[in-house]
Amino acid sequence: SVAGLDQHAKYQRLMFHNAVEALRPGGVLVYSTCTINPFENEGVVAWALVTFPCLSLSSQEGARVGGFGLECCALTAEET
């Protein structure tokens, strides 16, 4: 259901928040999901960039795994 999908995104944000709290200064946080739900993927990334100004996106070096993200949830083409 749509409500269930929204709940999954809330769980993702909670887990992400806990991961940021456990991150050492200068550490690297890799966020990966196994869903096609943009609210759990790009939506959580957009939320994290607003919620945690200490975080930033970095480009992947070498081989890229998977495709580009969706331009949605307030992420630009450069951020996907």
PDB file of N, CA, C and O in Angstrom:
ATOM      1  N   SER A   1       0.832  -1.190   0.000  1.00  0.00           N
ATOM      2  CA  SER A   1       0.000   0.000   0.000  1.00  0.00           C
ATOM      3  C   SER A   1       0.877   1.254   0.000  1.00  0.00           C
ATOM      4  O   SER A   1       2.055   1.200   0.345  1.00  0.00           O
ATOM      5  N   VAL A   2       0.296   2.354  -0.355  1.00  0.00           N
ATOM      6  CA  VAL A   2       1.026   3.623  -0.374  1.00  0.00           C
ATOM      7  C   VAL A   2       1.482   3.989   1.032  1.00  0.00           C
ATOM      8  O   VAL A   2       2.604   4.457   1.230  1.00  0.00           O
ATOM      9  N   ALA A   3       0.636   3.743   2.010  1.00  0.00           N
ATOM     10  CA  ALA A   3       1.018   4.037   3.395  1.00  0.00           C
ATOM     11  C   ALA A   3       2.201   3.174   3.819  1.00  0.00           C
ATOM     12  O   ALA A   3       3.105   3.635   4.518  1.00  0.00           O
ATOM     13  N   GLY A   4       2.224   1.934   3.368  1.00  0.00           N
ATOM     14  CA  GLY A   4       3.334   1.047   3.678  1.00  0.00           C
ATOM     15  C   GLY A   4       4.628   1.523   3.060  1.00  0.00           C
ATOM     16  O   GLY A   4       5.694   1.465   3.683  1.00  0.00           O
ATOM     17  N   LEU A   5       4.556   2.009   1.826  1.00  0.00           N
ATOM     18  CA  LEU A   5       5.745   2.537   1.161  1.00  0.00           C
ATOM     19  C   LEU A   5       6.275   3.757   1.897  1.00  0.00           C
ATOM     20  O   LEU A   5       7.491   3.929   2.039  1.00  0.00           O
ATOM     21  N   ASP A   6       5.388   4.601   2.369  1.00  0.00           N
ATOM     22  CA  ASP A   6       5.803   5.780   3.136  1.00  0.00           C
ATOM     23  C   ASP A   6       6.479   5.361   4.436  1.00  0.00           C
ATOM     24  O   ASP A   6       7.463   5.957   4.857  1.00  0.00           O
ATOM     25  N   GLN A   7       5.970   4.318   5.057  1.00  0.00           N
ATOM     26  CA  GLN A   7       6.553   3.826   6.309  1.00  0.00           C
ATOM     27  C   GLN A   7       7.968   3.316   6.090  1.00  0.00           C
ATOM     28  O   GLN A   7       8.839   3.505   6.924  1.00  0.00           O
ATOM     29  N   HIS A   8       8.208   2.675   4.953  1.00  0.00           N
ATOM     30  CA  HIS A   8       9.555   2.178   4.654  1.00  0.00           C
ATOM     31  C   HIS A   8      10.555   3.330   4.571  1.00  0.00           C
ATOM     32  O   HIS A   8      11.682   3.218   5.061  1.00  0.00           O
ATOM     33  N   ALA A   9      10.151   4.430   3.958  1.00  0.00           N
ATOM     34  CA  ALA A   9      11.031   5.598   3.866  1.00  0.00           C
ATOM     35  C   ALA A   9      11.328   6.156   5.256  1.00  0.00           C
ATOM     36  O   ALA A   9      12.453   6.589   5.528  1.00  0.00           O
ATOM     37  N   LYS A  10      10.345   6.121   6.144  1.00  0.00           N
ATOM     38  CA  LYS A  10      10.569   6.587   7.519  1.00  0.00           C
ATOM     39  C   LYS A  10      11.593   5.710   8.227  1.00  0.00           C
ATOM     40  O   LYS A  10      12.454   6.210   8.944  1.00  0.00           O
ATOM     41  N   TYR A  11      11.510   4.401   8.010  1.00  0.00           N
ATOM     42  CA  TYR A  11      12.502   3.491   8.598  1.00  0.00           C
ATOM     43  C   TYR A  11      13.895   3.778   8.044  1.00  0.00           C
ATOM     44  O   TYR A  11      14.887   3.764   8.776  1.00  0.00           O
ATOM     45  N   GLN A  12      13.969   4.035   6.752  1.00  0.00           N
ATOM     46  CA  GLN A  12      15.259   4.345   6.128  1.00  0.00           C
ATOM     47  C   GLN A  12      15.868   5.606   6.738  1.00  0.00           C
ATOM     48  O   GLN A  12      17.072   5.661   7.012  1.00  0.00           O
ATOM     49  N   ARG A  13      15.043   6.636   6.940  1.00  0.00           N
ATOM     50  CA  ARG A  13      15.548   7.885   7.542  1.00  0.00           C
ATOM     51  C   ARG A  13      16.024   7.640   8.972  1.00  0.00           C
ATOM     52  O   ARG A  13      17.058   8.186   9.382  1.00  0.00           O
ATOM     53  N   LEU A  14      15.318   6.813   9.737  1.00  0.00           N
ATOM     54  CA  LEU A  14      15.727   6.495  11.100  1.00  0.00           C
ATOM     55  C   LEU A  14      17.071   5.759  11.102  1.00  0.00           C
ATOM     56  O   LEU A  14      17.980   6.106  11.867  1.00  0.00           O
ATOM     57  N   MET A  15      17.212   4.766  10.238  1.00  0.00           N
ATOM     58  CA  MET A  15      18.485   4.038  10.164  1.00  0.00           C
ATOM     59  C   MET A  15      19.618   4.944   9.685  1.00  0.00           C
ATOM     60  O   MET A  15      20.739   4.866  10.189  1.00  0.00           O
ATOM     61  N   PHE A  16      19.316   5.815   8.735  1.00  0.00           N
ATOM     62  CA  PHE A  16      20.332   6.742   8.222  1.00  0.00           C
ATOM     63  C   PHE A  16      20.776   7.679   9.343  1.00  0.00           C
ATOM     64  O   PHE A  16      21.972   7.938   9.514  1.00  0.00           O
ATOM     65  N   HIS A  17      19.825   8.192  10.105  1.00  0.00           N
ATOM     66  CA  HIS A  17      20.137   9.084  11.223  1.00  0.00           C
ATOM     67  C   HIS A  17      21.073   8.387  12.204  1.00  0.00           C
ATOM     68  O   HIS A  17      22.056   8.972  12.665  1.00  0.00           O
ATOM     69  N   ASN A  18      20.773   7.129  12.537  1.00  0.00           N
ATOM     70  CA  ASN A  18      21.634   6.378  13.452  1.00  0.00           C
ATOM     71  C   ASN A  18      23.020   6.162  12.864  1.00  0.00           C
ATOM     72  O   ASN A  18      24.024   6.213  13.584  1.00  0.00           O
ATOM     73  N   ALA A  19      23.094   5.928  11.562  1.00  0.00           N
ATOM     74  CA  ALA A  19      24.396   5.738  10.905  1.00  0.00           C
ATOM     75  C   ALA A  19      25.222   7.015  10.959  1.00  0.00           C
ATOM     76  O   ALA A  19      26.433   6.971  11.200  1.00  0.00           O
ATOM     77  N   VAL A  20      24.585   8.159  10.758  1.00  0.00           N
ATOM     78  CA  VAL A  20      25.310   9.440  10.814  1.00  0.00           C
ATOM     79  C   VAL A  20      25.839   9.672  12.231  1.00  0.00           C
ATOM     80  O   VAL A  20      26.973  10.122  12.406  1.00  0.00           O
ATOM     81  N   GLU A  21      25.046   9.349  13.230  1.00  0.00           N
ATOM     82  CA  GLU A  21      25.508   9.520  14.613  1.00  0.00           C
ATOM     83  C   GLU A  21      26.710   8.636  14.925  1.00  0.00           C
ATOM     84  O   GLU A  21      27.558   9.006  15.722  1.00  0.00           O
ATOM     85  N   ALA A  22      26.808   7.472  14.286  1.00  0.00           N
ATOM     86  CA  ALA A  22      27.915   6.549  14.530  1.00  0.00           C
ATOM     87  C   ALA A  22      29.137   6.844  13.657  1.00  0.00           C
ATOM     88  O   ALA A  22      30.204   6.281  13.884  1.00  0.00           O
ATOM     89  N   LEU A  23      28.983   7.729  12.701  1.00  0.00           N
ATOM     90  CA  LEU A  23      30.063   8.027  11.753  1.00  0.00           C
ATOM     91  C   LEU A  23      31.167   8.838  12.416  1.00  0.00           C
ATOM     92  O   LEU A  23      30.903   9.824  13.094  1.00  0.00           O
ATOM     93  N   ARG A  24      32.402   8.409  12.217  1.00  0.00           N
ATOM     94  CA  ARG A  24      33.533   9.163  12.758  1.00  0.00           C
ATOM     95  C   ARG A  24      33.747  10.421  11.931  1.00  0.00           C
ATOM     96  O   ARG A  24      33.436  10.455  10.735  1.00  0.00           O
ATOM     97  N   PRO A  25      34.315  11.471  12.515  1.00  0.00           N
ATOM     98  CA  PRO A  25      34.650  12.664  11.727  1.00  0.00           C
ATOM     99  C   PRO A  25      35.558  12.274  10.557  1.00  0.00           C
ATOM    100  O   PRO A  25      36.520  11.531  10.727  1.00  0.00           O
ATOM    101  N   GLY A  26      35.201  12.736   9.389  1.00  0.00           N
ATOM    102  CA  GLY A  26      35.960  12.407   8.188  1.00  0.00           C
ATOM    103  C   GLY A  26      35.641  11.046   7.606  1.00  0.00           C
ATOM    104  O   GLY A  26      36.221  10.638   6.602  1.00  0.00           O
ATOM    105  N   GLY A  27      34.697  10.326   8.230  1.00  0.00           N
ATOM    106  CA  GLY A  27      34.333   8.991   7.757  1.00  0.00           C
ATOM    107  C   GLY A  27      33.503   9.044   6.490  1.00  0.00           C
ATOM    108  O   GLY A  27      33.070  10.108   6.040  1.00  0.00           O
ATOM    109  N   VAL A  28      33.285   7.886   5.916  1.00  0.00           N
ATOM    110  CA  VAL A  28      32.511   7.758   4.678  1.00  0.00           C
ATOM    111  C   VAL A  28      31.269   6.923   4.969  1.00  0.00           C
ATOM    112  O   VAL A  28      31.356   5.854   5.567  1.00  0.00           O
ATOM    113  N   LEU A  29      30.135   7.416   4.546  1.00  0.00           N
ATOM    114  CA  LEU A  29      28.870   6.705   4.695  1.00  0.00           C
ATOM    115  C   LEU A  29      28.372   6.342   3.303  1.00  0.00           C
ATOM    116  O   LEU A  29      28.218   7.217   2.457  1.00  0.00           O
ATOM    117  N   VAL A  30      28.163   5.069   3.063  1.00  0.00           N
ATOM    118  CA  VAL A  30      27.635   4.598   1.782  1.00  0.00           C
ATOM    119  C   VAL A  30      26.193   4.194   2.020  1.00  0.00           C
ATOM    120  O   VAL A  30      25.907   3.379   2.901  1.00  0.00           O
ATOM    121  N   TYR A  31      25.281   4.780   1.242  1.00  0.00           N
ATOM    122  CA  TYR A  31      23.860   4.475   1.385  1.00  0.00           C
ATOM    123  C   TYR A  31      23.406   3.686   0.167  1.00  0.00           C
ATOM    124  O   TYR A  31      23.555   4.136  -0.963  1.00  0.00           O
ATOM    125  N   SER A  32      22.868   2.518   0.400  1.00  0.00           N
ATOM    126  CA  SER A  32      22.425   1.647  -0.683  1.00  0.00           C
ATOM    127  C   SER A  32      21.148   0.952  -0.255  1.00  0.00           C
ATOM    128  O   SER A  32      21.014   0.539   0.891  1.00  0.00           O
ATOM    129  N   THR A  33      20.218   0.821  -1.178  1.00  0.00           N
ATOM    130  CA  THR A  33      18.968   0.117  -0.877  1.00  0.00           C
ATOM    131  C   THR A  33      18.709  -0.936  -1.944  1.00  0.00           C
ATOM    132  O   THR A  33      19.378  -0.972  -2.981  1.00  0.00           O
ATOM    133  N   CYS A  34      17.734  -1.767  -1.701  1.00  0.00           N
ATOM    134  CA  CYS A  34      17.327  -2.785  -2.680  1.00  0.00           C
ATOM    135  C   CYS A  34      15.877  -2.544  -3.089  1.00  0.00           C
ATOM    136  O   CYS A  34      15.080  -3.463  -3.197  1.00  0.00           O
ATOM    137  N   THR A  35      15.539  -1.292  -3.315  1.00  0.00           N
ATOM    138  CA  THR A  35      14.173  -0.939  -3.688  1.00  0.00           C
ATOM    139  C   THR A  35      14.192  -0.008  -4.885  1.00  0.00           C
ATOM    140  O   THR A  35      15.207   0.633  -5.171  1.00  0.00           O
ATOM    141  N   ILE A  36      13.066   0.070  -5.576  1.00  0.00           N
ATOM    142  CA  ILE A  36      12.925   1.042  -6.660  1.00  0.00           C
ATOM    143  C   ILE A  36      12.067   2.228  -6.214  1.00  0.00           C
ATOM    144  O   ILE A  36      11.754   3.098  -7.002  1.00  0.00           O
ATOM    145  N   ASN A  37      11.726   2.257  -4.942  1.00  0.00           N
ATOM    146  CA  ASN A  37      10.911   3.333  -4.385  1.00  0.00           C
ATOM    147  C   ASN A  37      11.758   4.601  -4.274  1.00  0.00           C
ATOM    148  O   ASN A  37      12.683   4.658  -3.461  1.00  0.00           O
ATOM    149  N   PRO A  38      11.460   5.640  -5.052  1.00  0.00           N
ATOM    150  CA  PRO A  38      12.283   6.858  -5.001  1.00  0.00           C
ATOM    151  C   PRO A  38      12.241   7.562  -3.649  1.00  0.00           C
ATOM    152  O   PRO A  38      13.169   8.278  -3.308  1.00  0.00           O
ATOM    153  N   PHE A  39      11.212   7.324  -2.861  1.00  0.00           N
ATOM    154  CA  PHE A  39      11.159   7.957  -1.540  1.00  0.00           C
ATOM    155  C   PHE A  39      12.165   7.324  -0.582  1.00  0.00           C
ATOM    156  O   PHE A  39      12.624   7.963   0.349  1.00  0.00           O
ATOM    157  N   GLU A  40      12.501   6.053  -0.812  1.00  0.00           N
ATOM    158  CA  GLU A  40      13.529   5.392  -0.004  1.00  0.00           C
ATOM    159  C   GLU A  40      14.929   5.660  -0.562  1.00  0.00           C
ATOM    160  O   GLU A  40      15.903   5.572   0.172  1.00  0.00           O
ATOM    161  N   ASN A  41      15.037   5.935  -1.821  1.00  0.00           N
ATOM    162  CA  ASN A  41      16.328   6.143  -2.463  1.00  0.00           C
ATOM    163  C   ASN A  41      16.668   7.627  -2.507  1.00  0.00           C
ATOM    164  O   ASN A  41      17.248   8.179  -1.581  1.00  0.00           O
ATOM    165  N   GLU A  42      16.292   8.282  -3.588  1.00  0.00           N
ATOM    166  CA  GLU A  42      16.611   9.701  -3.766  1.00  0.00           C
ATOM    167  C   GLU A  42      15.983  10.571  -2.687  1.00  0.00           C
ATOM    168  O   GLU A  42      16.559  11.576  -2.275  1.00  0.00           O
ATOM    169  N   GLY A  43      14.791  10.169  -2.219  1.00  0.00           N
ATOM    170  CA  GLY A  43      14.122  10.945  -1.175  1.00  0.00           C
ATOM    171  C   GLY A  43      14.918  10.981   0.122  1.00  0.00           C
ATOM    172  O   GLY A  43      15.031  12.014   0.774  1.00  0.00           O
ATOM    173  N   VAL A  44      15.481   9.853   0.506  1.00  0.00           N
ATOM    174  CA  VAL A  44      16.283   9.799   1.736  1.00  0.00           C
ATOM    175  C   VAL A  44      17.587  10.577   1.542  1.00  0.00           C
ATOM    176  O   VAL A  44      18.031  11.286   2.446  1.00  0.00           O
ATOM    177  N   VAL A  45      18.182  10.473   0.365  1.00  0.00           N
ATOM    178  CA  VAL A  45      19.409  11.236   0.104  1.00  0.00           C
ATOM    179  C   VAL A  45      19.132  12.736   0.181  1.00  0.00           C
ATOM    180  O   VAL A  45      19.873  13.484   0.828  1.00  0.00           O
ATOM    181  N   ALA A  46      18.037  13.185  -0.442  1.00  0.00           N
ATOM    182  CA  ALA A  46      17.681  14.613  -0.391  1.00  0.00           C
ATOM    183  C   ALA A  46      17.428  15.040   1.052  1.00  0.00           C
ATOM    184  O   ALA A  46      17.889  16.108   1.484  1.00  0.00           O
ATOM    185  N   TRP A  47      16.697  14.236   1.805  1.00  0.00           N
ATOM    186  CA  TRP A  47      16.430  14.534   3.219  1.00  0.00           C
ATOM    187  C   TRP A  47      17.736  14.626   4.002  1.00  0.00           C
ATOM    188  O   TRP A  47      17.930  15.530   4.808  1.00  0.00           O
ATOM    189  N   ALA A  48      18.652  13.675   3.772  1.00  0.00           N
ATOM    190  CA  ALA A  48      19.918  13.648   4.513  1.00  0.00           C
ATOM    191  C   ALA A  48      20.767  14.876   4.223  1.00  0.00           C
ATOM    192  O   ALA A  48      21.392  15.433   5.138  1.00  0.00           O
ATOM    193  N   LEU A  49      20.791  15.324   2.977  1.00  0.00           N
ATOM    194  CA  LEU A  49      21.600  16.499   2.637  1.00  0.00           C
ATOM    195  C   LEU A  49      21.077  17.767   3.308  1.00  0.00           C
ATOM    196  O   LEU A  49      21.855  18.655   3.644  1.00  0.00           O
ATOM    197  N   VAL A  50      19.767  17.836   3.524  1.00  0.00           N
ATOM    198  CA  VAL A  50      19.174  18.978   4.221  1.00  0.00           C
ATOM    199  C   VAL A  50      19.335  18.838   5.727  1.00  0.00           C
ATOM    200  O   VAL A  50      19.673  19.787   6.434  1.00  0.00           O
ATOM    201  N   THR A  51      19.129  17.636   6.238  1.00  0.00           N
ATOM    202  CA  THR A  51      19.145  17.380   7.677  1.00  0.00           C
ATOM    203  C   THR A  51      20.546  17.402   8.272  1.00  0.00           C
ATOM    204  O   THR A  51      20.739  17.832   9.405  1.00  0.00           O
ATOM    205  N   PHE A  52      21.505  16.948   7.494  1.00  0.00           N
ATOM    206  CA  PHE A  52      22.892  16.854   7.971  1.00  0.00           C
ATOM    207  C   PHE A  52      23.805  17.663   7.048  1.00  0.00           C
ATOM    208  O   PHE A  52      24.393  17.109   6.112  1.00  0.00           O
ATOM    209  N   PRO A  53      23.937  18.963   7.288  1.00  0.00           N
ATOM    210  CA  PRO A  53      24.753  19.800   6.398  1.00  0.00           C
ATOM    211  C   PRO A  53      26.225  19.392   6.377  1.00  0.00           C
ATOM    212  O   PRO A  53      26.962  19.799   5.490  1.00  0.00           O
ATOM    213  N   CYS A  54      26.647  18.556   7.319  1.00  0.00           N
ATOM    214  CA  CYS A  54      28.034  18.075   7.325  1.00  0.00           C
ATOM    215  C   CYS A  54      28.272  17.035   6.236  1.00  0.00           C
ATOM    216  O   CYS A  54      29.421  16.721   5.915  1.00  0.00           O
ATOM    217  N   LEU A  55      27.201  16.495   5.651  1.00  0.00           N
ATOM    218  CA  LEU A  55      27.330  15.471   4.615  1.00  0.00           C
ATOM    219  C   LEU A  55      27.376  16.099   3.233  1.00  0.00           C
ATOM    220  O   LEU A  55      26.809  17.161   2.999  1.00  0.00           O
ATOM    221  N   SER A  56      28.039  15.412   2.325  1.00  0.00           N
ATOM    222  CA  SER A  56      28.057  15.835   0.923  1.00  0.00           C
ATOM    223  C   SER A  56      28.138  14.600   0.054  1.00  0.00           C
ATOM    224  O   SER A  56      28.546  13.525   0.506  1.00  0.00           O
ATOM    225  N   LEU A  57      27.733  14.759  -1.190  1.00  0.00           N
ATOM    226  CA  LEU A  57      27.813  13.651  -2.135  1.00  0.00           C
ATOM    227  C   LEU A  57      29.206  13.614  -2.735  1.00  0.00           C
ATOM    228  O   LEU A  57      29.857  14.647  -2.899  1.00  0.00           O
ATOM    229  N   SER A  58      29.664  12.436  -3.066  1.00  0.00           N
ATOM    230  CA  SER A  58      30.929  12.323  -3.788  1.00  0.00           C
ATOM    231  C   SER A  58      30.722  11.378  -4.961  1.00  0.00           C
ATOM    232  O   SER A  58      29.911  10.459  -4.897  1.00  0.00           O
ATOM    233  N   SER A  59      31.457  11.622  -6.018  1.00  0.00           N
ATOM    234  CA  SER A  59      31.291  10.794  -7.207  1.00  0.00           C
ATOM    235  C   SER A  59      31.980   9.457  -6.997  1.00  0.00           C
ATOM    236  O   SER A  59      32.910   9.334  -6.195  1.00  0.00           O
ATOM    237  N   GLN A  60      31.517   8.464  -7.726  1.00  0.00           N
ATOM    238  CA  GLN A  60      32.121   7.136  -7.652  1.00  0.00           C
ATOM    239  C   GLN A  60      33.359   7.112  -8.535  1.00  0.00           C
ATOM    240  O   GLN A  60      33.333   7.578  -9.664  1.00  0.00           O
ATOM    241  N   GLU A  61      34.420   6.576  -8.014  1.00  0.00           N
ATOM    242  CA  GLU A  61      35.651   6.411  -8.778  1.00  0.00           C
ATOM    243  C   GLU A  61      35.641   5.017  -9.392  1.00  0.00           C
ATOM    244  O   GLU A  61      35.185   4.056  -8.786  1.00  0.00           O
ATOM    245  N   GLY A  62      36.169   4.897 -10.585  1.00  0.00           N
ATOM    246  CA  GLY A  62      36.287   3.580 -11.201  1.00  0.00           C
ATOM    247  C   GLY A  62      34.957   3.056 -11.705  1.00  0.00           C
ATOM    248  O   GLY A  62      34.125   3.802 -12.196  1.00  0.00           O
ATOM    249  N   ALA A  63      34.744   1.776 -11.555  1.00  0.00           N
ATOM    250  CA  ALA A  63      33.535   1.132 -12.071  1.00  0.00           C
ATOM    251  C   ALA A  63      32.303   1.601 -11.316  1.00  0.00           C
ATOM    252  O   ALA A  63      32.293   1.657 -10.100  1.00  0.00           O
ATOM    253  N   ARG A  64      31.270   1.918 -12.073  1.00  0.00           N
ATOM    254  CA  ARG A  64      30.011   2.347 -11.476  1.00  0.00           C
ATOM    255  C   ARG A  64      29.098   1.130 -11.360  1.00  0.00           C
ATOM    256  O   ARG A  64      28.926   0.389 -12.304  1.00  0.00           O
ATOM    257  N   VAL A  65      28.505   0.948 -10.210  1.00  0.00           N
ATOM    258  CA  VAL A  65      27.568  -0.141  -9.991  1.00  0.00           C
ATOM    259  C   VAL A  65      26.165   0.426 -10.097  1.00  0.00           C
ATOM    260  O   VAL A  65      25.820   1.359  -9.385  1.00  0.00           O
ATOM    261  N   GLY A  66      25.364  -0.102 -10.973  1.00  0.00           N
ATOM    262  CA  GLY A  66      23.998   0.379 -11.132  1.00  0.00           C
ATOM    263  C   GLY A  66      23.920   1.587 -12.050  1.00  0.00           C
ATOM    264  O   GLY A  66      24.921   2.067 -12.575  1.00  0.00           O
ATOM    265  N   GLY A  67      22.708   2.075 -12.221  1.00  0.00           N
ATOM    266  CA  GLY A  67      22.484   3.214 -13.098  1.00  0.00           C
ATOM    267  C   GLY A  67      22.430   4.506 -12.325  1.00  0.00           C
ATOM    268  O   GLY A  67      22.665   4.553 -11.115  1.00  0.00           O
ATOM    269  N   PHE A  68      22.146   5.561 -13.034  1.00  0.00           N
ATOM    270  CA  PHE A  68      22.005   6.867 -12.412  1.00  0.00           C
ATOM    271  C   PHE A  68      20.687   6.936 -11.651  1.00  0.00           C
ATOM    272  O   PHE A  68      19.751   6.193 -11.946  1.00  0.00           O
ATOM    273  N   GLY A  69      20.610   7.836 -10.685  1.00  0.00           N
ATOM    274  CA  GLY A  69      19.387   8.009  -9.912  1.00  0.00           C
ATOM    275  C   GLY A  69      18.360   8.821 -10.669  1.00  0.00           C
ATOM    276  O   GLY A  69      18.586   9.261 -11.804  1.00  0.00           O
ATOM    277  N   LEU A  70      17.230   9.031 -10.045  1.00  0.00           N
ATOM    278  CA  LEU A  70      16.142   9.800 -10.639  1.00  0.00           C
ATOM    279  C   LEU A  70      16.256  11.260 -10.247  1.00  0.00           C
ATOM    280  O   LEU A  70      16.645  11.577  -9.128  1.00  0.00           O
ATOM    281  N   GLU A  71      15.917  12.133 -11.175  1.00  0.00           N
ATOM    282  CA  GLU A  71      15.828  13.550 -10.843  1.00  0.00           C
ATOM    283  C   GLU A  71      14.474  13.778 -10.183  1.00  0.00           C
ATOM    284  O   GLU A  71      13.474  14.027 -10.832  1.00  0.00           O
ATOM    285  N   CYS A  72      14.444  13.632  -8.888  1.00  0.00           N
ATOM    286  CA  CYS A  72      13.209  13.823  -8.133  1.00  0.00           C
ATOM    287  C   CYS A  72      13.570  14.134  -6.698  1.00  0.00           C
ATOM    288  O   CYS A  72      14.739  14.149  -6.340  1.00  0.00           O
ATOM    289  N   CYS A  73      12.591  14.393  -5.908  1.00  0.00           N
ATOM    290  CA  CYS A  73      12.792  14.570  -4.471  1.00  0.00           C
ATOM    291  C   CYS A  73      13.796  15.685  -4.186  1.00  0.00           C
ATOM    292  O   CYS A  73      14.573  15.602  -3.243  1.00  0.00           O
ATOM    293  N   ALA A  74      13.851  16.691  -5.026  1.00  0.00           N
ATOM    294  CA  ALA A  74      14.708  17.867  -4.862  1.00  0.00           C
ATOM    295  C   ALA A  74      16.174  17.605  -5.183  1.00  0.00           C
ATOM    296  O   ALA A  74      17.017  18.406  -4.861  1.00  0.00           O
ATOM    297  N   LEU A  75      16.498  16.484  -5.856  1.00  0.00           N
ATOM    298  CA  LEU A  75      17.868  16.238  -6.289  1.00  0.00           C
ATOM    299  C   LEU A  75      18.024  16.688  -7.736  1.00  0.00           C
ATOM    300  O   LEU A  75      17.145  16.480  -8.558  1.00  0.00           O
ATOM    301  N   THR A  76      19.144  17.320  -8.034  1.00  0.00           N
ATOM    302  CA  THR A  76      19.416  17.775  -9.395  1.00  0.00           C
ATOM    303  C   THR A  76      20.044  16.647 -10.195  1.00  0.00           C
ATOM    304  O   THR A  76      20.437  15.623  -9.665  1.00  0.00           O
ATOM    305  N   ALA A  77      20.185  16.861 -11.499  1.00  0.00           N
ATOM    306  CA  ALA A  77      20.813  15.863 -12.373  1.00  0.00           C
ATOM    307  C   ALA A  77      22.226  15.569 -11.925  1.00  0.00           C
ATOM    308  O   ALA A  77      22.690  14.431 -11.990  1.00  0.00           O
ATOM    309  N   GLU A  78      22.933  16.570 -11.460  1.00  0.00           N
ATOM    310  CA  GLU A  78      24.316  16.381 -11.005  1.00  0.00           C
ATOM    311  C   GLU A  78      24.383  15.537  -9.740  1.00  0.00           C
ATOM    312  O   GLU A  78      25.386  14.897  -9.458  1.00  0.00           O
ATOM    313  N   GLU A  79      23.344  15.562  -8.933  1.00  0.00           N
ATOM    314  CA  GLU A  79      23.327  14.823  -7.665  1.00  0.00           C
ATOM    315  C   GLU A  79      22.843  13.382  -7.830  1.00  0.00           C
ATOM    316  O   GLU A  79      22.979  12.592  -6.910  1.00  0.00           O
ATOM    317  N   THR A  80      22.281  13.037  -8.981  1.00  0.00           N
ATOM    318  CA  THR A  80      21.749  11.677  -9.160  1.00  0.00           C
ATOM    319  C   THR A  80      22.782  10.744  -9.728  1.00  0.00           C
ATOM    320  O   THR A  80      23.721  11.109 -10.335  1.00  0.00           O
TER     321      THR A  80
END
